[in-house]
Amino acid sequence: MSTATRPARAGAWLLAAPALGLLTAFLVLPYLNMVVMSFRTPSTSNVFAPGFTIANYVDVLGDEDLYYLKILWETLSLGFVTTLICLVLGFPLAYHLARSRSRWSALLYAFVLSPLLVGVVVRCYGWIIILANNEGLINSSLRQLGWIETYIPLMYNWVGVTIGLVHIFLPFMILPITAAIQSIDPRLEEAARSLGASRLTAIRRTVLPLAVPGIQAGSILVFVLTISSYVIPVLLGGFNVVLMPTLVVQQLLDAMLWPFGAALAFVLAIAGTVVVWLYLVLTNRLIRGVTG
Amino acid sequence: MTRVAIERLTKRFDDTLAVDALDLEIGDHEFVSLLGPSGCGKTTTLRCIAGFEEPTSGRIAFDGVDVVDRFPEERNIGMVFQNYALFPHMTVRENLAFGLEMRGVASAEIERRTRRALEVVQLGDFGHRYPRQLSGGQQQRVALARAIVIEPAILLLDEPLANLDAKLREEMRFFIRGLQQEVGITTVYVTHDQGEAMVMSDRIVVMFEGVADQIGPPQEIYNRPATRRVASFIGQSNFVAAEVVAREDPDHVRLTTPLGPMRARFSGETPPGAKFDLVLRPEAVAVTDDAGGDNTFRGRLEERYFLGNQLACRLRTEDGELMSLVAPPWLAAEVGAELVGHFAADRTWLVAR
């Protein structure tokens, strides 16, 4: 048996080799480089000075006003909120997409994917036209209707950033959940209803727990994309919304403090990983019977 | 417990008429099978009774109360699905408890009834298992227990044995029938397997293309088929073109057929000039030495198959028809032998051509 599988396994390694090589060259190595960079001594005249230090991390974590930790917390919070809104908006849509046999569902698919079809900058300017504080579509309409005097602040704050992020990341939530629901037998809902469950209870007790793997995948995608997003917070948040990626870019490109920027980026990566791991540990309890 | 009355039930999907003006009364405690080939409307009828399909027109009443406007969860039904539809994320006990929870039954009572239902289906020790840890037959019994533990007004079964192997399927027929008798629950059973329908049912509804050709007890369906397609769907049949010459008595008629003059049992209407097919079940035809008797025909033995307890034969008659018949296994005739077939008039029936 083992002798028969050995050549097959060698073949599998060969097949995976190009992808592994690519990942090593363009992901693992740069990441390691960044970790090393974060321990280098900062320099004002060079990328870094000779020698290694933990001073960068002390600066990030030990700042007297907890400035960087506060930004980290706000970044993670934005991640939670965006993920939650995407989940609440996305689940019903995903359910509909998975269960609908209508000829219009193809069109709905196209709508769901449409945020991905336009470049991020173009999409942001679209939102600016709608949300802008004085002459934006919403505020000027409300003012003409006489419902407001000045304007509702929809941009250059957390509201605008959250709207923009939800818009672009919604497909990343909907698609995995749709795939998960499609693999759930519709007869399960009928069985639940034959046993006395209302339509919503049937979905809550059968579809929702069985769709947890899809919800996990979608949530992780949206969360990770949100806490690492840069363009949307900058364009829709302006100077009022400062997130970890914004800080990292400032350190790397404006202040040229590569070791400090690397330390900031690494702290964000660690924090994000911990959150995702905690999330998986907690949600895996919900799917005890389905896997393993 | 519950009578079901179905009046002029019609269900149309886009261009196809799935069920066409079906009338059916199901009595208290009765076991009725909907039998027919795939696409005949039997499952659609069941799903209309369950409430998963909305009838295009017609009425469905439980104990005289119209239920067409009720959701499935408001009809107090127990349903067993072809693939069982057990909740994969719940243990067997949780699967059974689900319907009771929905009815707000107290947890001690849920525990008691769940345990009893599991004992009834002989799965007393399996409460803590997940469905995927059970064999197909065990899953089938869990599905049955889940449907009856809520003590529904009506039990609906949609081809529940179709996914089991032949031997288990045979056993489960008797098990389900026994359980239904014990619990005394009104039951509607959908199947395309005539053997299942015969063994289990008080009455059978034979459906084709949305129409119920015949509704009656198994013996009646088999011995006095209402239409040619019922006769050919249920069991095997030889059909002989026949024309009624005269009525002999209320139950018998004289016929002319290509095989010669024959006598047949038939109590239905025989309008003059009506064309019939004489239905001859293979087991109703015997090989005889008496070539001159009533209801005999000649033929050459063309095929013979030894089946252990019997010999399945096919005779080529003088006018070229193939007739199936069942001979005793010790019949010594070889292929090519000239034989005489004989049938008793009381074991025949006529159907419209």
PDB file of N, CA and C in Angstrom, chain B residues 142-219:
ATOM      1  N   VAL B 142     -34.928   6.495  11.995  1.00  0.00           N
ATOM      2  CA  VAL B 142     -34.912   7.759  12.740  1.00  0.00           C
ATOM      3  C   VAL B 142     -35.902   8.743  12.113  1.00  0.00           C
ATOM      4  N   ALA B 143     -35.878   8.804  10.757  1.00  0.00           N
ATOM      5  CA  ALA B 143     -36.796   9.711  10.059  1.00  0.00           C
ATOM      6  C   ALA B 143     -38.246   9.362  10.389  1.00  0.00           C
ATOM      7  N   LEU B 144     -38.527   8.061  10.455  1.00  0.00           N
ATOM      8  CA  LEU B 144     -39.869   7.591  10.788  1.00  0.00           C
ATOM      9  C   LEU B 144     -40.226   7.990  12.223  1.00  0.00           C
ATOM     10  N   ALA B 145     -39.272   7.780  13.136  1.00  0.00           N
ATOM     11  CA  ALA B 145     -39.519   8.112  14.546  1.00  0.00           C
ATOM     12  C   ALA B 145     -39.734   9.613  14.704  1.00  0.00           C
ATOM     13  N   ARG B 146     -38.943  10.427  13.963  1.00  0.00           N
ATOM     14  CA  ARG B 146     -39.077  11.872  14.067  1.00  0.00           C
ATOM     15  C   ARG B 146     -40.457  12.323  13.591  1.00  0.00           C
ATOM     16  N   ALA B 147     -40.990  11.600  12.592  1.00  0.00           N
ATOM     17  CA  ALA B 147     -42.300  11.991  12.055  1.00  0.00           C
ATOM     18  C   ALA B 147     -43.435  11.576  12.979  1.00  0.00           C
ATOM     19  N   ILE B 148     -43.294  10.456  13.701  1.00  0.00           N
ATOM     20  CA  ILE B 148     -44.432   9.987  14.512  1.00  0.00           C
ATOM     21  C   ILE B 148     -44.366  10.462  15.955  1.00  0.00           C
ATOM     22  N   VAL B 149     -43.173  10.927  16.404  1.00  0.00           N
ATOM     23  CA  VAL B 149     -43.045  11.306  17.813  1.00  0.00           C
ATOM     24  C   VAL B 149     -43.927  12.514  18.142  1.00  0.00           C
ATOM     25  N   ILE B 150     -44.230  13.324  17.115  1.00  0.00           N
ATOM     26  CA  ILE B 150     -45.076  14.501  17.352  1.00  0.00           C
ATOM     27  C   ILE B 150     -46.558  14.134  17.310  1.00  0.00           C
ATOM     28  N   GLU B 151     -46.850  12.843  17.141  1.00  0.00           N
ATOM     29  CA  GLU B 151     -48.235  12.367  17.063  1.00  0.00           C
ATOM     30  C   GLU B 151     -49.045  13.218  16.083  1.00  0.00           C
ATOM     31  N   PRO B 152     -48.642  13.183  14.813  1.00  0.00           N
ATOM     32  CA  PRO B 152     -49.299  14.034  13.811  1.00  0.00           C
ATOM     33  C   PRO B 152     -50.675  13.491  13.453  1.00  0.00           C
ATOM     34  N   ALA B 153     -51.459  14.339  12.815  1.00  0.00           N
ATOM     35  CA  ALA B 153     -52.781  13.917  12.359  1.00  0.00           C
ATOM     36  C   ALA B 153     -52.646  12.959  11.176  1.00  0.00           C
ATOM     37  N   ILE B 154     -51.645  13.203  10.355  1.00  0.00           N
ATOM     38  CA  ILE B 154     -51.469  12.419   9.133  1.00  0.00           C
ATOM     39  C   ILE B 154     -49.975  12.144   8.952  1.00  0.00           C
ATOM     40  N   LEU B 155     -49.667  10.940   8.526  1.00  0.00           N
ATOM     41  CA  LEU B 155     -48.285  10.588   8.219  1.00  0.00           C
ATOM     42  C   LEU B 155     -48.124  10.557   6.701  1.00  0.00           C
ATOM     43  N   LEU B 156     -47.140  11.318   6.195  1.00  0.00           N
ATOM     44  CA  LEU B 156     -46.898  11.384   4.759  1.00  0.00           C
ATOM     45  C   LEU B 156     -45.520  10.805   4.476  1.00  0.00           C
ATOM     46  N   LEU B 157     -45.454   9.833   3.567  1.00  0.00           N
ATOM     47  CA  LEU B 157     -44.171   9.200   3.265  1.00  0.00           C
ATOM     48  C   LEU B 157     -43.893   9.307   1.773  1.00  0.00           C
ATOM     49  N   ASP B 158     -42.734   9.901   1.431  1.00  0.00           N
ATOM     50  CA  ASP B 158     -42.374  10.117   0.029  1.00  0.00           C
ATOM     51  C   ASP B 158     -41.261   9.140  -0.357  1.00  0.00           C
ATOM     52  N   GLU B 159     -41.636   8.029  -0.939  1.00  0.00           N
ATOM     53  CA  GLU B 159     -40.678   6.998  -1.361  1.00  0.00           C
ATOM     54  C   GLU B 159     -39.606   6.749  -0.304  1.00  0.00           C
ATOM     55  N   PRO B 160     -39.989   6.425   0.920  1.00  0.00           N
ATOM     56  CA  PRO B 160     -38.991   6.353   1.989  1.00  0.00           C
ATOM     57  C   PRO B 160     -38.050   5.156   1.858  1.00  0.00           C
ATOM     58  N   LEU B 161     -38.420   4.166   1.043  1.00  0.00           N
ATOM     59  CA  LEU B 161     -37.582   2.969   0.965  1.00  0.00           C
ATOM     60  C   LEU B 161     -36.708   2.945  -0.283  1.00  0.00           C
ATOM     61  N   ALA B 162     -36.823   3.988  -1.116  1.00  0.00           N
ATOM     62  CA  ALA B 162     -36.172   3.949  -2.430  1.00  0.00           C
ATOM     63  C   ALA B 162     -34.655   3.848  -2.332  1.00  0.00           C
ATOM     64  N   ASN B 163     -34.068   4.369  -1.231  1.00  0.00           N
ATOM     65  CA  ASN B 163     -32.607   4.380  -1.143  1.00  0.00           C
ATOM     66  C   ASN B 163     -32.037   3.193  -0.367  1.00  0.00           C
ATOM     67  N   LEU B 164     -32.879   2.219  -0.023  1.00  0.00           N
ATOM     68  CA  LEU B 164     -32.388   1.073   0.743  1.00  0.00           C
ATOM     69  C   LEU B 164     -32.104  -0.096  -0.190  1.00  0.00           C
ATOM     70  N   ASP B 165     -31.248  -1.040   0.264  1.00  0.00           N
ATOM     71  CA  ASP B 165     -31.004  -2.206  -0.582  1.00  0.00           C
ATOM     72  C   ASP B 165     -32.210  -3.143  -0.514  1.00  0.00           C
ATOM     73  N   ALA B 166     -32.264  -4.067  -1.478  1.00  0.00           N
ATOM     74  CA  ALA B 166     -33.495  -4.841  -1.715  1.00  0.00           C
ATOM     75  C   ALA B 166     -33.983  -5.586  -0.475  1.00  0.00           C
ATOM     76  N   LYS B 167     -33.062  -6.205   0.255  1.00  0.00           N
ATOM     77  CA  LYS B 167     -33.480  -7.038   1.384  1.00  0.00           C
ATOM     78  C   LYS B 167     -34.088  -6.186   2.497  1.00  0.00           C
ATOM     79  N   LEU B 168     -33.399  -5.064   2.787  1.00  0.00           N
ATOM     80  CA  LEU B 168     -33.875  -4.158   3.832  1.00  0.00           C
ATOM     81  C   LEU B 168     -35.221  -3.551   3.440  1.00  0.00           C
ATOM     82  N   ARG B 169     -35.355  -3.239   2.145  1.00  0.00           N
ATOM     83  CA  ARG B 169     -36.576  -2.643   1.643  1.00  0.00           C
ATOM     84  C   ARG B 169     -37.755  -3.569   1.931  1.00  0.00           C
ATOM     85  N   GLU B 170     -37.513  -4.872   1.677  1.00  0.00           N
ATOM     86  CA  GLU B 170     -38.525  -5.900   1.915  1.00  0.00           C
ATOM     87  C   GLU B 170     -38.939  -5.908   3.386  1.00  0.00           C
ATOM     88  N   GLU B 171     -37.951  -5.875   4.280  1.00  0.00           N
ATOM     89  CA  GLU B 171     -38.247  -5.904   5.723  1.00  0.00           C
ATOM     90  C   GLU B 171     -39.010  -4.668   6.163  1.00  0.00           C
ATOM     91  N   MET B 172     -38.561  -3.514   5.633  1.00  0.00           N
ATOM     92  CA  MET B 172     -39.137  -2.252   6.109  1.00  0.00           C
ATOM     93  C   MET B 172     -40.606  -2.097   5.704  1.00  0.00           C
ATOM     94  N   ARG B 173     -40.994  -2.738   4.584  1.00  0.00           N
ATOM     95  CA  ARG B 173     -42.407  -2.702   4.200  1.00  0.00           C
ATOM     96  C   ARG B 173     -43.271  -3.166   5.352  1.00  0.00           C
ATOM     97  N   PHE B 174     -42.911  -4.332   5.889  1.00  0.00           N
ATOM     98  CA  PHE B 174     -43.727  -4.914   6.957  1.00  0.00           C
ATOM     99  C   PHE B 174     -43.599  -4.102   8.235  1.00  0.00           C
ATOM    100  N   PHE B 175     -42.385  -3.568   8.448  1.00  0.00           N
ATOM    101  CA  PHE B 175     -42.154  -2.765   9.652  1.00  0.00           C
ATOM    102  C   PHE B 175     -43.039  -1.518   9.651  1.00  0.00           C
ATOM    103  N   ILE B 176     -43.047  -0.802   8.509  1.00  0.00           N
ATOM    104  CA  ILE B 176     -43.833   0.439   8.428  1.00  0.00           C
ATOM    105  C   ILE B 176     -45.321   0.129   8.526  1.00  0.00           C
ATOM    106  N   ARG B 177     -45.759  -0.935   7.840  1.00  0.00           N
ATOM    107  CA  ARG B 177     -47.169  -1.311   7.907  1.00  0.00           C
ATOM    108  C   ARG B 177     -47.555  -1.673   9.353  1.00  0.00           C
ATOM    109  N   GLY B 178     -46.674  -2.442  10.011  1.00  0.00           N
ATOM    110  CA  GLY B 178     -46.951  -2.840  11.400  1.00  0.00           C
ATOM    111  C   GLY B 178     -47.047  -1.628  12.306  1.00  0.00           C
ATOM    112  N   LEU B 179     -46.101  -0.699  12.109  1.00  0.00           N
ATOM    113  CA  LEU B 179     -46.069   0.525  12.926  1.00  0.00           C
ATOM    114  C   LEU B 179     -47.341   1.343  12.705  1.00  0.00           C
ATOM    115  N   GLN B 180     -47.744   1.452  11.438  1.00  0.00           N
ATOM    116  CA  GLN B 180     -48.934   2.240  11.110  1.00  0.00           C
ATOM    117  C   GLN B 180     -50.165   1.629  11.768  1.00  0.00           C
ATOM    118  N   GLN B 181     -50.246   0.294  11.769  1.00  0.00           N
ATOM    119  CA  GLN B 181     -51.377  -0.383  12.389  1.00  0.00           C
ATOM    120  C   GLN B 181     -51.375  -0.171  13.898  1.00  0.00           C
ATOM    121  N   GLU B 182     -50.155  -0.228  14.482  1.00  0.00           N
ATOM    122  CA  GLU B 182     -50.010  -0.086  15.923  1.00  0.00           C
ATOM    123  C   GLU B 182     -50.416   1.321  16.368  1.00  0.00           C
ATOM    124  N   VAL B 183     -49.884   2.327  15.640  1.00  0.00           N
ATOM    125  CA  VAL B 183     -50.183   3.708  16.019  1.00  0.00           C
ATOM    126  C   VAL B 183     -51.567   4.117  15.535  1.00  0.00           C
ATOM    127  N   GLY B 184     -52.051   3.449  14.484  1.00  0.00           N
ATOM    128  CA  GLY B 184     -53.387   3.742  13.963  1.00  0.00           C
ATOM    129  C   GLY B 184     -53.482   5.116  13.327  1.00  0.00           C
ATOM    130  N   ILE B 185     -52.474   5.462  12.540  1.00  0.00           N
ATOM    131  CA  ILE B 185     -52.418   6.817  11.992  1.00  0.00           C
ATOM    132  C   ILE B 185     -52.783   6.804  10.515  1.00  0.00           C
ATOM    133  N   THR B 186     -53.551   7.801  10.097  1.00  0.00           N
ATOM    134  CA  THR B 186     -53.896   7.969   8.687  1.00  0.00           C
ATOM    135  C   THR B 186     -52.611   8.219   7.902  1.00  0.00           C
ATOM    136  N   THR B 187     -52.387   7.445   6.839  1.00  0.00           N
ATOM    137  CA  THR B 187     -51.092   7.490   6.166  1.00  0.00           C
ATOM    138  C   THR B 187     -51.248   7.586   4.657  1.00  0.00           C
ATOM    139  N   VAL B 188     -50.456   8.471   4.062  1.00  0.00           N
ATOM    140  CA  VAL B 188     -50.377   8.548   2.599  1.00  0.00           C
ATOM    141  C   VAL B 188     -48.946   8.221   2.198  1.00  0.00           C
ATOM    142  N   TYR B 189     -48.813   7.259   1.312  1.00  0.00           N
ATOM    143  CA  TYR B 189     -47.509   6.703   0.976  1.00  0.00           C
ATOM    144  C   TYR B 189     -47.294   6.817  -0.525  1.00  0.00           C
ATOM    145  N   VAL B 190     -46.210   7.481  -0.920  1.00  0.00           N
ATOM    146  CA  VAL B 190     -45.914   7.630  -2.347  1.00  0.00           C
ATOM    147  C   VAL B 190     -44.857   6.622  -2.749  1.00  0.00           C
ATOM    148  N   THR B 191     -45.101   5.885  -3.815  1.00  0.00           N
ATOM    149  CA  THR B 191     -44.108   4.918  -4.279  1.00  0.00           C
ATOM    150  C   THR B 191     -44.293   4.642  -5.767  1.00  0.00           C
ATOM    151  N   HIS B 192     -43.220   4.170  -6.404  1.00  0.00           N
ATOM    152  CA  HIS B 192     -43.371   3.684  -7.771  1.00  0.00           C
ATOM    153  C   HIS B 192     -43.226   2.166  -7.782  1.00  0.00           C
ATOM    154  N   ASP B 193     -43.098   1.575  -6.573  1.00  0.00           N
ATOM    155  CA  ASP B 193     -42.877   0.141  -6.444  1.00  0.00           C
ATOM    156  C   ASP B 193     -44.209  -0.533  -6.123  1.00  0.00           C
ATOM    157  N   GLN B 194     -44.757  -1.262  -7.098  1.00  0.00           N
ATOM    158  CA  GLN B 194     -46.080  -1.866  -6.903  1.00  0.00           C
ATOM    159  C   GLN B 194     -46.066  -2.881  -5.767  1.00  0.00           C
ATOM    160  N   GLY B 195     -44.935  -3.589  -5.580  1.00  0.00           N
ATOM    161  CA  GLY B 195     -44.858  -4.570  -4.499  1.00  0.00           C
ATOM    162  C   GLY B 195     -45.076  -3.911  -3.148  1.00  0.00           C
ATOM    163  N   GLU B 196     -44.384  -2.778  -2.946  1.00  0.00           N
ATOM    164  CA  GLU B 196     -44.556  -2.011  -1.707  1.00  0.00           C
ATOM    165  C   GLU B 196     -46.013  -1.625  -1.516  1.00  0.00           C
ATOM    166  N   ALA B 197     -46.587  -1.050  -2.575  1.00  0.00           N
ATOM    167  CA  ALA B 197     -47.965  -0.573  -2.478  1.00  0.00           C
ATOM    168  C   ALA B 197     -48.913  -1.723  -2.146  1.00  0.00           C
ATOM    169  N   MET B 198     -48.695  -2.889  -2.775  1.00  0.00           N
ATOM    170  CA  MET B 198     -49.560  -4.051  -2.553  1.00  0.00           C
ATOM    171  C   MET B 198     -49.496  -4.513  -1.107  1.00  0.00           C
ATOM    172  N   VAL B 199     -48.268  -4.667  -0.605  1.00  0.00           N
ATOM    173  CA  VAL B 199     -48.082  -5.222   0.737  1.00  0.00           C
ATOM    174  C   VAL B 199     -48.655  -4.294   1.795  1.00  0.00           C
ATOM    175  N   MET B 200     -48.464  -2.977   1.633  1.00  0.00           N
ATOM    176  CA  MET B 200     -48.710  -2.074   2.748  1.00  0.00           C
ATOM    177  C   MET B 200     -50.098  -1.453   2.766  1.00  0.00           C
ATOM    178  N   SER B 201     -50.725  -1.324   1.605  1.00  0.00           N
ATOM    179  CA  SER B 201     -51.856  -0.395   1.534  1.00  0.00           C
ATOM    180  C   SER B 201     -53.201  -1.034   1.821  1.00  0.00           C
ATOM    181  N   ASP B 202     -54.093  -0.231   2.382  1.00  0.00           N
ATOM    182  CA  ASP B 202     -55.510  -0.586   2.395  1.00  0.00           C
ATOM    183  C   ASP B 202     -56.093  -0.320   1.022  1.00  0.00           C
ATOM    184  N   ARG B 203     -55.727   0.827   0.472  1.00  0.00           N
ATOM    185  CA  ARG B 203     -56.156   1.144  -0.888  1.00  0.00           C
ATOM    186  C   ARG B 203     -54.985   1.761  -1.641  1.00  0.00           C
ATOM    187  N   ILE B 204     -55.036   1.601  -2.973  1.00  0.00           N
ATOM    188  CA  ILE B 204     -53.985   2.134  -3.841  1.00  0.00           C
ATOM    189  C   ILE B 204     -54.627   3.100  -4.837  1.00  0.00           C
ATOM    190  N   VAL B 205     -53.953   4.233  -5.043  1.00  0.00           N
ATOM    191  CA  VAL B 205     -54.358   5.160  -6.100  1.00  0.00           C
ATOM    192  C   VAL B 205     -53.336   5.005  -7.220  1.00  0.00           C
ATOM    193  N   VAL B 206     -53.768   4.507  -8.370  1.00  0.00           N
ATOM    194  CA  VAL B 206     -52.835   4.337  -9.490  1.00  0.00           C
ATOM    195  C   VAL B 206     -52.941   5.561 -10.386  1.00  0.00           C
ATOM    196  N   MET B 207     -51.811   6.277 -10.508  1.00  0.00           N
ATOM    197  CA  MET B 207     -51.831   7.548 -11.237  1.00  0.00           C
ATOM    198  C   MET B 207     -50.975   7.498 -12.491  1.00  0.00           C
ATOM    199  N   PHE B 208     -51.496   8.145 -13.542  1.00  0.00           N
ATOM    200  CA  PHE B 208     -50.718   8.351 -14.766  1.00  0.00           C
ATOM    201  C   PHE B 208     -50.957   9.775 -15.240  1.00  0.00           C
ATOM    202  N   GLU B 209     -49.894  10.485 -15.543  1.00  0.00           N
ATOM    203  CA  GLU B 209     -50.005  11.836 -16.111  1.00  0.00           C
ATOM    204  C   GLU B 209     -51.008  12.705 -15.362  1.00  0.00           C
ATOM    205  N   GLY B 210     -50.935  12.644 -14.029  1.00  0.00           N
ATOM    206  CA  GLY B 210     -51.765  13.521 -13.221  1.00  0.00           C
ATOM    207  C   GLY B 210     -53.178  13.040 -12.983  1.00  0.00           C
ATOM    208  N   VAL B 211     -53.529  11.893 -13.556  1.00  0.00           N
ATOM    209  CA  VAL B 211     -54.900  11.394 -13.440  1.00  0.00           C
ATOM    210  C   VAL B 211     -54.900  10.087 -12.646  1.00  0.00           C
ATOM    211  N   ALA B 212     -55.846   9.956 -11.723  1.00  0.00           N
ATOM    212  CA  ALA B 212     -56.005   8.699 -11.003  1.00  0.00           C
ATOM    213  C   ALA B 212     -56.863   7.771 -11.841  1.00  0.00           C
ATOM    214  N   ASP B 213     -56.235   6.740 -12.433  1.00  0.00           N
ATOM    215  CA  ASP B 213     -56.990   5.810 -13.266  1.00  0.00           C
ATOM    216  C   ASP B 213     -57.869   4.906 -12.420  1.00  0.00           C
ATOM    217  N   GLN B 214     -57.391   4.567 -11.241  1.00  0.00           N
ATOM    218  CA  GLN B 214     -58.141   3.644 -10.407  1.00  0.00           C
ATOM    219  C   GLN B 214     -57.779   3.850  -8.936  1.00  0.00           C
ATOM    220  N   ILE B 215     -58.797   3.757  -8.084  1.00  0.00           N
ATOM    221  CA  ILE B 215     -58.585   3.844  -6.642  1.00  0.00           C
ATOM    222  C   ILE B 215     -59.281   2.637  -6.027  1.00  0.00           C
ATOM    223  N   GLY B 216     -58.530   1.791  -5.346  1.00  0.00           N
ATOM    224  CA  GLY B 216     -59.170   0.614  -4.778  1.00  0.00           C
ATOM    225  C   GLY B 216     -58.197  -0.233  -3.995  1.00  0.00           C
ATOM    226  N   PRO B 217     -58.713  -1.279  -3.332  1.00  0.00           N
ATOM    227  CA  PRO B 217     -57.839  -2.175  -2.587  1.00  0.00           C
ATOM    228  C   PRO B 217     -56.918  -2.933  -3.548  1.00  0.00           C
ATOM    229  N   PRO B 218     -55.774  -3.441  -3.060  1.00  0.00           N
ATOM    230  CA  PRO B 218     -54.800  -4.108  -3.926  1.00  0.00           C
ATOM    231  C   PRO B 218     -55.409  -5.223  -4.782  1.00  0.00           C
ATOM    232  N   GLN B 219     -56.267  -6.080  -4.176  1.00  0.00           N
ATOM    233  CA  GLN B 219     -56.842  -7.193  -4.947  1.00  0.00           C
ATOM    234  C   GLN B 219     -57.637  -6.677  -6.127  1.00  0.00           C
TER     235      GLN B 219
END
